[in-house]
């Protein structure tokens, strides 16, 4: 195994939409990273963000990708543009880290990974929530045998739909969107991290409405057509034999189900929301009368969006970052396979494989960069 990338790693962000706020809150505290440039299809929006960040330049998209001072492109564009931006950055010799999903389709994502391998650059991808203390403490409990041999898991996400709060929710309701491809990456990545890769799936899907009404912002009251399934359920068969049941919905109101539960021969775990970095991990074992909260034992403490970039920057040359393109590709392949199974009514084999990412030892926050 080689040395980590040269750090601090110079970062250029493409895409200055809603999600950039969360990254900008984290990047200054990550000492392996240095934000140097921003770009957006709307130059005024990029300039407005850069104006609040001393030393950060607002550039055109192609200008940023070509800039020799940018070593990694953080791709915060909409899913339909993920592959195009990633491929352009790779062609310019840049490392790439993208928001989830890795690309709109596995075909596009496969092209991104192939181009990166040929160019000798690294690809990482959100979600990096799986690197926080919530999922990682649960993983350590499983690895330490606290619930015995894992048997099954459930993963549940129920919401009435993002149009209630998002001012421009159109992309959630077209192919490539929907609850599975939007929120599923958090849950599927967590399940693979906890229980290993998936070899086959069985899925079913539906949608209850052909349009949605925007609830906030300048387009409030406008109707948005729905052309993708908005309630998806699936059974994931892990290589280990564990069966995970997945429910992702934009159609229902609420649920009291745990975000993720993992059941073993001698105990059960409640795993916190995989869309968050922390949260209580609860365990109940045979013979006990109640749930117990486990102490935090693993993961990047007090982390937030962007910790996957830091992990990538500190990964030795030739190694796989924990929030890797390979994991993101496998998660996307699993989700597409669930949707194919829902359409065909048959079980579908998942063609890709990935190893479980390395566990994250309990790691305190990096010192802030002055």
mmCIF file of C-alpha atoms in Angstrom:
data_model
loop_
_atom_site.group_PDB
_atom_site.id
_atom_site.type_symbol
_atom_site.label_atom_id
_atom_site.label_comp_id
_atom_site.label_asym_id
_atom_site.label_seq_id
_atom_site.Cartn_x
_atom_site.Cartn_y
_atom_site.Cartn_z
ATOM 1 C CA UNK A 1 0.000 0.000 0.000
ATOM 2 C CA UNK A 2 1.345 3.406 -0.994
ATOM 3 C CA UNK A 3 1.193 6.822 0.591
ATOM 4 C CA UNK A 4 -1.929 9.019 0.939
ATOM 5 C CA UNK A 5 -2.596 11.642 -1.714
ATOM 6 C CA UNK A 6 -0.709 14.903 -1.327
ATOM 7 C CA UNK A 7 -2.565 16.916 1.262
ATOM 8 C CA UNK A 8 -4.114 19.327 1.653
ATOM 9 C CA UNK A 9 -5.924 18.304 -1.526
ATOM 10 C CA UNK A 10 -7.192 21.231 -3.614
ATOM 11 C CA UNK A 11 -10.953 20.910 -4.167
ATOM 12 C CA UNK A 12 -13.106 22.501 -6.872
ATOM 13 C CA UNK A 13 -16.888 22.239 -6.530
ATOM 14 C CA UNK A 14 -19.165 21.964 -9.571
ATOM 15 C CA UNK A 15 -22.775 22.712 -8.649
ATOM 16 C CA UNK A 16 -23.833 25.402 -6.175
ATOM 17 C CA UNK A 17 -27.365 24.201 -5.363
ATOM 18 C CA UNK A 18 -28.962 23.435 -1.990
ATOM 19 C CA UNK A 19 -26.558 20.681 -0.903
ATOM 20 C CA UNK A 20 -23.434 22.874 -1.123
ATOM 21 C CA UNK A 21 -24.362 24.575 2.154
ATOM 22 C CA UNK A 22 -23.753 21.333 4.080
ATOM 23 C CA UNK A 23 -20.346 20.802 2.467
ATOM 24 C CA UNK A 24 -19.281 24.399 3.043
ATOM 25 C CA UNK A 25 -20.085 23.995 6.735
ATOM 26 C CA UNK A 26 -17.680 21.040 6.980
ATOM 27 C CA UNK A 27 -14.775 21.668 4.600
ATOM 28 C CA UNK A 28 -13.004 24.352 6.688
ATOM 29 C CA UNK A 29 -12.584 21.860 9.562
ATOM 30 C CA UNK A 30 -11.062 19.095 7.397
ATOM 31 C CA UNK A 31 -7.306 19.565 7.385
ATOM 32 C CA UNK A 32 -6.640 17.257 4.422
ATOM 33 C CA UNK A 33 -8.712 19.466 2.104
ATOM 34 C CA UNK A 34 -8.536 22.997 0.709
ATOM 35 C CA UNK A 35 -11.430 24.519 -1.243
ATOM 36 C CA UNK A 36 -10.030 26.662 -4.068
ATOM 37 C CA UNK A 37 -12.760 27.088 -6.702
ATOM 38 C CA UNK A 38 -16.502 26.912 -7.441
ATOM 39 C CA UNK A 39 -18.514 26.626 -10.643
ATOM 40 C CA UNK A 40 -22.171 26.428 -11.620
ATOM 41 C CA UNK A 41 -24.196 26.586 -14.840
ATOM 42 C CA UNK A 42 -25.450 29.873 -13.394
ATOM 43 C CA UNK A 43 -22.234 31.956 -13.071
ATOM 44 C CA UNK A 44 -23.967 34.478 -10.830
ATOM 45 C CA UNK A 45 -24.841 31.779 -8.327
ATOM 46 C CA UNK A 46 -21.252 30.532 -8.229
ATOM 47 C CA UNK A 47 -19.974 34.091 -7.800
ATOM 48 C CA UNK A 48 -22.434 34.755 -4.969
ATOM 49 C CA UNK A 49 -21.162 31.682 -3.078
ATOM 50 C CA UNK A 50 -17.499 32.491 -3.766
ATOM 51 C CA UNK A 51 -17.954 36.074 -2.539
ATOM 52 C CA UNK A 52 -18.478 34.702 0.964
ATOM 53 C CA UNK A 53 -15.373 32.497 0.853
ATOM 54 C CA UNK A 54 -12.033 34.338 0.920
ATOM 55 C CA UNK A 55 -9.512 32.865 -1.486
ATOM 56 C CA UNK A 56 -12.082 30.792 -3.403
ATOM 57 C CA UNK A 57 -12.504 31.605 -7.107
ATOM 58 C CA UNK A 58 -15.724 31.457 -9.141
ATOM 59 C CA UNK A 59 -14.990 29.844 -12.528
ATOM 60 C CA UNK A 60 -16.871 28.433 -15.490
ATOM 61 C CA UNK A 61 -17.526 24.693 -15.312
ATOM 62 C CA UNK A 62 -15.041 23.759 -18.032
ATOM 63 C CA UNK A 63 -12.570 26.329 -16.715
ATOM 64 C CA UNK A 64 -12.661 24.727 -13.269
ATOM 65 C CA UNK A 65 -12.268 21.203 -14.657
ATOM 66 C CA UNK A 66 -9.227 22.286 -16.688
ATOM 67 C CA UNK A 67 -7.643 24.352 -13.912
ATOM 68 C CA UNK A 68 -4.254 22.861 -12.895
ATOM 69 C CA UNK A 69 -4.777 24.159 -9.368
ATOM 70 C CA UNK A 70 -7.780 21.848 -8.858
ATOM 71 C CA UNK A 71 -6.830 18.284 -7.907
ATOM 72 C CA UNK A 72 -10.266 16.857 -7.100
ATOM 73 C CA UNK A 73 -13.684 17.819 -8.470
ATOM 74 C CA UNK A 74 -16.544 17.618 -5.967
ATOM 75 C CA UNK A 75 -19.565 16.960 -8.180
ATOM 76 C CA UNK A 76 -22.735 18.432 -6.653
ATOM 77 C CA UNK A 77 -24.769 18.602 -9.850
ATOM 78 C CA UNK A 78 -28.136 16.891 -10.361
ATOM 79 C CA UNK A 79 -27.973 13.090 -10.870
ATOM 80 C CA UNK A 80 -28.551 13.379 -14.631
ATOM 81 C CA UNK A 81 -25.299 15.355 -14.939
ATOM 82 C CA UNK A 82 -23.143 13.274 -12.573
ATOM 83 C CA UNK A 83 -21.542 11.096 -15.253
ATOM 84 C CA UNK A 84 -20.911 13.932 -17.719
ATOM 85 C CA UNK A 85 -19.124 16.066 -15.141
ATOM 86 C CA UNK A 86 -17.218 13.112 -13.674
ATOM 87 C CA UNK A 87 -15.992 11.930 -17.088
ATOM 88 C CA UNK A 88 -14.834 15.438 -18.014
ATOM 89 C CA UNK A 89 -12.950 15.768 -14.733
ATOM 90 C CA UNK A 90 -11.337 12.354 -15.115
ATOM 91 C CA UNK A 91 -10.279 13.217 -18.668
ATOM 92 C CA UNK A 92 -8.535 16.265 -17.185
ATOM 93 C CA UNK A 93 -6.657 14.038 -14.729
ATOM 94 C CA UNK A 94 -8.709 14.962 -11.659
ATOM 95 C CA UNK A 95 -9.879 12.765 -8.830
ATOM 96 C CA UNK A 96 -13.679 12.862 -8.451
ATOM 97 C CA UNK A 97 -16.046 12.712 -5.508
ATOM 98 C CA UNK A 98 -19.755 12.974 -6.269
ATOM 99 C CA UNK A 99 -23.058 13.323 -4.541
ATOM 100 C CA UNK A 100 -25.229 10.215 -4.651
ATOM 101 C CA UNK A 101 -26.049 8.339 -6.751
ATOM 102 C CA UNK A 102 -22.734 7.774 -8.556
ATOM 103 C CA UNK A 103 -24.541 8.275 -11.888
ATOM 104 C CA UNK A 104 -28.088 8.171 -13.214
ATOM 105 C CA UNK A 105 -27.652 4.593 -14.471
ATOM 106 C CA UNK A 106 -25.258 1.703 -13.913
ATOM 107 C CA UNK A 107 -24.218 1.982 -17.564
ATOM 108 C CA UNK A 108 -23.055 5.557 -16.995
ATOM 109 C CA UNK A 109 -21.502 4.661 -13.643
ATOM 110 C CA UNK A 110 -19.558 1.776 -15.183
ATOM 111 C CA UNK A 111 -18.100 4.190 -17.743
ATOM 112 C CA UNK A 112 -16.998 6.533 -14.927
ATOM 113 C CA UNK A 113 -15.190 3.761 -13.041
ATOM 114 C CA UNK A 114 -13.560 2.432 -16.215
ATOM 115 C CA UNK A 115 -12.317 5.903 -17.194
ATOM 116 C CA UNK A 116 -10.941 6.486 -13.693
ATOM 117 C CA UNK A 117 -9.109 3.157 -13.696
ATOM 118 C CA UNK A 118 -7.567 3.947 -17.091
ATOM 119 C CA UNK A 119 -6.528 7.433 -15.939
ATOM 120 C CA UNK A 120 -5.180 6.281 -12.586
ATOM 121 C CA UNK A 121 -7.402 8.610 -10.561
ATOM 122 C CA UNK A 122 -9.650 7.901 -7.586
ATOM 123 C CA UNK A 123 -13.459 8.022 -7.506
ATOM 124 C CA UNK A 124 -15.409 8.496 -4.304
ATOM 125 C CA UNK A 125 -19.104 9.014 -3.769
ATOM 126 C CA UNK A 126 -21.661 9.975 -1.167
ATOM 127 C CA UNK A 127 -23.229 8.913 1.032
ATOM 128 C CA UNK A 128 -20.459 9.268 3.580
ATOM 129 C CA UNK A 129 -22.961 9.108 6.439
ATOM 130 C CA UNK A 130 -21.972 5.432 6.756
ATOM 131 C CA UNK A 131 -18.591 6.625 8.103
ATOM 132 C CA UNK A 132 -20.140 8.286 11.152
ATOM 133 C CA UNK A 133 -20.462 6.852 14.638
ATOM 134 C CA UNK A 134 -24.021 5.581 14.115
ATOM 135 C CA UNK A 135 -23.494 3.018 11.354
ATOM 136 C CA UNK A 136 -19.902 2.272 12.378
ATOM 137 C CA UNK A 137 -20.807 1.514 16.021
ATOM 138 C CA UNK A 138 -23.528 -0.850 14.745
ATOM 139 C CA UNK A 139 -21.032 -2.493 12.417
ATOM 140 C CA UNK A 140 -18.566 -3.035 15.245
ATOM 141 C CA UNK A 141 -21.309 -4.633 17.337
ATOM 142 C CA UNK A 142 -22.009 -7.067 14.490
ATOM 143 C CA UNK A 143 -18.321 -7.747 13.872
ATOM 144 C CA UNK A 144 -17.734 -8.320 17.596
ATOM 145 C CA UNK A 145 -20.491 -10.962 17.626
ATOM 146 C CA UNK A 146 -22.816 -9.111 19.995
ATOM 147 C CA UNK A 147 -25.912 -10.387 18.138
ATOM 148 C CA UNK A 148 -24.473 -13.697 17.013
ATOM 149 C CA UNK A 149 -24.690 -14.744 13.381
ATOM 150 C CA UNK A 150 -26.735 -12.142 11.421
ATOM 151 C CA UNK A 151 -29.947 -13.510 9.899
ATOM 152 C CA UNK A 152 -31.983 -10.600 8.564
ATOM 153 C CA UNK A 153 -32.387 -6.838 8.415
ATOM 154 C CA UNK A 154 -35.095 -4.303 7.663
ATOM 155 C CA UNK A 155 -34.659 -0.803 6.231
ATOM 156 C CA UNK A 156 -37.604 1.592 6.146
ATOM 157 C CA UNK A 157 -38.011 5.145 4.817
ATOM 158 C CA UNK A 158 -41.529 6.594 4.624
ATOM 159 C CA UNK A 159 -42.362 10.201 3.741
ATOM 160 C CA UNK A 160 -45.278 11.870 1.911
ATOM 161 C CA UNK A 161 -42.871 13.340 -0.653
ATOM 162 C CA UNK A 162 -40.195 16.004 -1.060
ATOM 163 C CA UNK A 163 -42.473 18.393 -2.961
ATOM 164 C CA UNK A 164 -43.842 19.497 0.412
ATOM 165 C CA UNK A 165 -40.549 21.283 1.217
ATOM 166 C CA UNK A 166 -38.343 21.328 -1.909
ATOM 167 C CA UNK A 167 -38.913 24.389 -4.165
ATOM 168 C CA UNK A 168 -37.885 22.481 -7.337
ATOM 169 C CA UNK A 169 -38.782 18.802 -6.770
ATOM 170 C CA UNK A 170 -39.212 17.815 -10.442
ATOM 171 C CA UNK A 171 -36.185 15.480 -10.597
ATOM 172 C CA UNK A 172 -37.529 13.376 -7.723
ATOM 173 C CA UNK A 173 -40.460 12.264 -9.892
ATOM 174 C CA UNK A 174 -38.816 11.268 -13.160
ATOM 175 C CA UNK A 175 -36.862 8.093 -14.041
ATOM 176 C CA UNK A 176 -33.632 8.227 -12.087
ATOM 177 C CA UNK A 177 -35.533 9.731 -9.157
ATOM 178 C CA UNK A 178 -38.154 8.274 -6.857
ATOM 179 C CA UNK A 179 -37.639 7.255 -3.241
ATOM 180 C CA UNK A 180 -35.327 4.333 -4.007
ATOM 181 C CA UNK A 181 -32.736 6.191 -6.080
ATOM 182 C CA UNK A 182 -33.031 9.338 -3.940
ATOM 183 C CA UNK A 183 -32.963 7.937 -0.400
ATOM 184 C CA UNK A 184 -32.020 4.333 -1.118
ATOM 185 C CA UNK A 185 -28.271 5.049 -1.415
ATOM 186 C CA UNK A 186 -28.149 5.840 2.315
ATOM 187 C CA UNK A 187 -29.944 2.657 3.301
ATOM 188 C CA UNK A 188 -28.385 0.303 0.759
ATOM 189 C CA UNK A 189 -24.856 1.583 1.437
ATOM 190 C CA UNK A 190 -25.450 1.090 5.153
ATOM 191 C CA UNK A 191 -26.753 -2.456 4.622
ATOM 192 C CA UNK A 192 -23.698 -3.370 2.525
ATOM 193 C CA UNK A 193 -21.400 -1.791 5.120
ATOM 194 C CA UNK A 194 -23.107 -3.718 7.903
ATOM 195 C CA UNK A 195 -23.748 -7.051 6.190
ATOM 196 C CA UNK A 196 -21.680 -7.261 3.012
ATOM 197 C CA UNK A 197 -22.464 -7.325 -0.722
ATOM 198 C CA UNK A 198 -25.763 -8.408 -2.272
ATOM 199 C CA UNK A 199 -26.038 -11.191 -4.848
ATOM 200 C CA UNK A 200 -29.739 -11.073 -5.845
ATOM 201 C CA UNK A 201 -32.959 -9.148 -5.231
ATOM 202 C CA UNK A 202 -36.733 -9.428 -5.503
ATOM 203 C CA UNK A 203 -38.693 -6.190 -5.918
ATOM 204 C CA UNK A 204 -42.164 -4.674 -6.265
ATOM 205 C CA UNK A 205 -43.160 -1.066 -6.903
ATOM 206 C CA UNK A 206 -46.144 1.230 -7.415
ATOM 207 C CA UNK A 207 -47.207 4.851 -7.474
ATOM 208 C CA UNK A 208 -50.400 6.379 -6.159
ATOM 209 C CA UNK A 209 -50.535 9.741 -7.952
ATOM 210 C CA UNK A 210 -49.730 10.971 -11.442
ATOM 211 C CA UNK A 211 -48.848 14.474 -10.256
ATOM 212 C CA UNK A 212 -47.568 16.302 -7.182
ATOM 213 C CA UNK A 213 -48.187 19.877 -6.000
ATOM 214 C CA UNK A 214 -45.195 21.996 -4.908
ATOM 215 C CA UNK A 215 -45.746 23.206 -1.367
ATOM 216 C CA UNK A 216 -43.177 25.974 -0.954
ATOM 217 C CA UNK A 217 -41.085 28.551 -2.759
ATOM 218 C CA UNK A 218 -41.832 30.661 -5.856
ATOM 219 C CA UNK A 219 -43.474 27.697 -7.633
ATOM 220 C CA UNK A 220 -45.834 26.828 -4.766
ATOM 221 C CA UNK A 221 -49.104 25.440 -6.099
ATOM 222 C CA UNK A 222 -47.577 24.288 -9.398
ATOM 223 C CA UNK A 223 -48.268 20.700 -10.429
ATOM 224 C CA UNK A 224 -45.347 18.355 -11.208
ATOM 225 C CA UNK A 225 -45.960 15.217 -13.295
ATOM 226 C CA UNK A 226 -44.932 11.842 -11.858
ATOM 227 C CA UNK A 227 -43.328 9.358 -14.265
ATOM 228 C CA UNK A 228 -41.570 6.982 -11.867
ATOM 229 C CA UNK A 229 -42.624 4.636 -9.080
ATOM 230 C CA UNK A 230 -42.949 6.307 -5.696
ATOM 231 C CA UNK A 231 -43.317 3.261 -3.416
ATOM 232 C CA UNK A 232 -40.713 0.503 -3.726
ATOM 233 C CA UNK A 233 -40.094 -2.596 -1.665
ATOM 234 C CA UNK A 234 -37.458 -5.258 -2.112
ATOM 235 C CA UNK A 235 -35.733 -8.234 -0.540
ATOM 236 C CA UNK A 236 -31.935 -8.184 -0.820
ATOM 237 C CA UNK A 237 -30.120 -11.516 -0.603
ATOM 238 C CA UNK A 238 -26.622 -10.872 0.729
ATOM 239 C CA UNK A 239 -23.742 -13.165 -0.203
ATOM 240 C CA UNK A 240 -23.590 -14.132 3.466
ATOM 241 C CA UNK A 241 -27.175 -15.432 3.312
ATOM 242 C CA UNK A 242 -28.634 -12.521 5.286
ATOM 243 C CA UNK A 243 -31.993 -11.288 3.938
ATOM 244 C CA UNK A 244 -32.630 -7.536 4.056
ATOM 245 C CA UNK A 245 -36.119 -6.141 3.452
ATOM 246 C CA UNK A 246 -36.231 -2.611 2.036
ATOM 247 C CA UNK A 247 -39.237 -0.228 1.993
ATOM 248 C CA UNK A 248 -38.803 3.205 0.368
ATOM 249 C CA UNK A 249 -41.870 5.412 -0.058
ATOM 250 C CA UNK A 250 -42.876 8.913 -1.110
ATOM 251 C CA UNK A 251 -46.547 7.866 -0.834
ATOM 252 C CA UNK A 252 -47.242 7.299 2.869
ATOM 253 C CA UNK A 253 -47.387 9.674 5.807
ATOM 254 C CA UNK A 254 -45.103 8.322 8.520
ATOM 255 C CA UNK A 255 -43.798 5.214 10.285
ATOM 256 C CA UNK A 256 -42.709 4.146 13.741
ATOM 257 C CA UNK A 257 -40.421 1.482 12.302
ATOM 258 C CA UNK A 258 -36.725 1.807 12.998
ATOM 259 C CA UNK A 259 -34.741 3.151 10.057
ATOM 260 C CA UNK A 260 -32.683 -0.051 10.102
ATOM 261 C CA UNK A 261 -32.875 -3.134 12.297
ATOM 262 C CA UNK A 262 -30.450 -6.063 12.148
ATOM 263 C CA UNK A 263 -31.420 -9.401 13.682
ATOM 264 C CA UNK A 264 -28.998 -12.146 14.679
ATOM 265 C CA UNK A 265 -29.276 -15.516 16.375
ATOM 266 C CA UNK A 266 -28.662 -14.085 19.832
ATOM 267 C CA UNK A 267 -29.675 -10.451 19.579
ATOM 268 C CA UNK A 268 -31.127 -7.550 17.583
ATOM 269 C CA UNK A 269 -29.776 -4.092 16.799
ATOM 270 C CA UNK A 270 -31.577 -0.825 16.122
ATOM 271 C CA UNK A 271 -29.347 1.204 13.783
ATOM 272 C CA UNK A 272 -29.837 4.996 13.591
ATOM 273 C CA UNK A 273 -30.944 6.929 10.504
ATOM 274 C CA UNK A 274 -28.378 6.265 7.744
ATOM 275 C CA UNK A 275 -29.032 9.777 6.439
ATOM 276 C CA UNK A 276 -27.357 11.017 9.638
ATOM 277 C CA UNK A 277 -23.794 10.530 10.864
ATOM 278 C CA UNK A 278 -24.618 9.758 14.495
ATOM 279 C CA UNK A 279 -27.429 8.451 16.652
ATOM 280 C CA UNK A 280 -28.076 5.827 19.296
ATOM 281 C CA UNK A 281 -27.387 2.188 18.499
ATOM 282 C CA UNK A 282 -29.625 -0.060 20.612
ATOM 283 C CA UNK A 283 -29.217 -3.753 21.336
ATOM 284 C CA UNK A 284 -31.422 -6.402 22.885
ATOM 285 C CA UNK A 285 -30.036 -9.866 23.471
ATOM 286 C CA UNK A 286 -31.546 -13.201 24.433
ATOM 287 C CA UNK A 287 -32.586 -13.154 28.070
ATOM 288 C CA UNK A 288 -32.613 -9.361 28.393
ATOM 289 C CA UNK A 289 -35.848 -7.551 29.183
ATOM 290 C CA UNK A 290 -35.206 -4.235 27.449
ATOM 291 C CA UNK A 291 -33.121 -2.423 24.842
ATOM 292 C CA UNK A 292 -29.721 -1.068 25.838
ATOM 293 C CA UNK A 293 -27.900 1.850 24.175
ATOM 294 C CA UNK A 294 -24.400 0.832 23.131
ATOM 295 C CA UNK A 295 -21.534 3.247 23.810
ATOM 296 C CA UNK A 296 -20.004 4.866 20.743
ATOM 297 C CA UNK A 297 -17.170 2.579 19.694
ATOM 298 C CA UNK A 298 -16.318 3.378 16.054
ATOM 299 C CA UNK A 299 -16.642 5.955 13.288
ATOM 300 C CA UNK A 300 -15.646 9.538 12.592
ATOM 301 C CA UNK A 301 -16.959 11.459 15.604
ATOM 302 C CA UNK A 302 -18.863 14.731 15.107
ATOM 303 C CA UNK A 303 -18.656 14.261 11.347
ATOM 304 C CA UNK A 304 -20.793 15.784 8.606
ATOM 305 C CA UNK A 305 -21.025 15.800 4.817
ATOM 306 C CA UNK A 306 -17.558 15.980 3.386
ATOM 307 C CA UNK A 307 -15.883 13.512 5.744
ATOM 308 C CA UNK A 308 -15.810 11.074 2.806
ATOM 309 C CA UNK A 309 -13.567 13.544 0.980
ATOM 310 C CA UNK A 310 -11.188 13.641 3.931
ATOM 311 C CA UNK A 311 -11.197 9.837 4.069
ATOM 312 C CA UNK A 312 -10.405 9.721 0.333
ATOM 313 C CA UNK A 313 -7.564 12.215 0.686
ATOM 314 C CA UNK A 314 -6.012 10.124 3.480
ATOM 315 C CA UNK A 315 -6.417 6.764 1.707
ATOM 316 C CA UNK A 316 -3.038 5.312 0.717
ATOM 317 C CA UNK A 317 -2.324 5.264 -3.010
ATOM 318 C CA UNK A 318 -3.704 2.046 -4.491
ATOM 319 C CA UNK A 319 -6.272 1.639 -1.720
ATOM 320 C CA UNK A 320 -10.033 2.095 -1.785
ATOM 321 C CA UNK A 321 -11.561 5.019 0.096
ATOM 322 C CA UNK A 322 -14.341 3.815 2.358
ATOM 323 C CA UNK A 323 -16.959 5.925 0.514
ATOM 324 C CA UNK A 324 -15.693 4.534 -2.772
ATOM 325 C CA UNK A 325 -16.976 4.567 -6.307
ATOM 326 C CA UNK A 326 -17.020 0.766 -6.134
ATOM 327 C CA UNK A 327 -19.414 0.776 -3.168
ATOM 328 C CA UNK A 328 -21.565 3.446 -4.829
ATOM 329 C CA UNK A 329 -21.684 1.404 -8.043
ATOM 330 C CA UNK A 330 -22.749 -1.736 -6.156
ATOM 331 C CA UNK A 331 -25.470 0.234 -4.329
ATOM 332 C CA UNK A 332 -26.737 1.644 -7.641
ATOM 333 C CA UNK A 333 -26.655 -1.825 -9.208
ATOM 334 C CA UNK A 334 -28.685 -3.207 -6.299
ATOM 335 C CA UNK A 335 -31.295 -0.460 -6.638
ATOM 336 C CA UNK A 336 -31.594 -0.800 -10.420
ATOM 337 C CA UNK A 337 -31.914 -4.561 -9.965
ATOM 338 C CA UNK A 338 -34.806 -4.048 -7.507
ATOM 339 C CA UNK A 339 -36.585 -1.869 -10.078
ATOM 340 C CA UNK A 340 -35.957 -4.411 -12.860
ATOM 341 C CA UNK A 341 -37.345 -7.139 -10.645
ATOM 342 C CA UNK A 342 -40.412 -5.018 -9.910
ATOM 343 C CA UNK A 343 -41.057 -4.642 -13.635
ATOM 344 C CA UNK A 344 -40.477 -8.296 -14.501
ATOM 345 C CA UNK A 345 -41.972 -9.942 -11.439
ATOM 346 C CA UNK A 346 -38.899 -12.161 -11.150
ATOM 347 C CA UNK A 347 -35.812 -12.339 -8.968
ATOM 348 C CA UNK A 348 -32.803 -10.570 -10.496
ATOM 349 C CA UNK A 349 -29.128 -11.367 -9.974
ATOM 350 C CA UNK A 350 -26.914 -8.414 -9.022
ATOM 351 C CA UNK A 351 -23.933 -8.480 -11.366
ATOM 352 C CA UNK A 352 -21.509 -6.298 -9.401
ATOM 353 C CA UNK A 353 -19.657 -7.057 -6.204
ATOM 354 C CA UNK A 354 -17.705 -5.038 -3.694
ATOM 355 C CA UNK A 355 -15.994 -5.913 -0.468
ATOM 356 C CA UNK A 356 -17.216 -4.440 2.773
ATOM 357 C CA UNK A 357 -15.386 -1.139 3.219
ATOM 358 C CA UNK A 358 -12.752 -1.089 5.932
ATOM 359 C CA UNK A 359 -14.228 -0.262 9.350
ATOM 360 C CA UNK A 360 -13.601 3.194 10.765
ATOM 361 C CA UNK A 361 -11.944 3.184 14.202
ATOM 362 C CA UNK A 362 -13.271 5.789 16.602
ATOM 363 C CA UNK A 363 -11.676 8.994 15.289
ATOM 364 C CA UNK A 364 -11.988 12.418 16.855
ATOM 365 C CA UNK A 365 -12.547 15.498 14.662
ATOM 366 C CA UNK A 366 -9.605 16.940 12.772
ATOM 367 C CA UNK A 367 -8.257 20.269 13.930
ATOM 368 C CA UNK A 368 -9.726 23.221 12.108
ATOM 369 C CA UNK A 369 -7.623 24.770 9.373
ATOM 370 C CA UNK A 370 -6.571 28.308 10.201
#
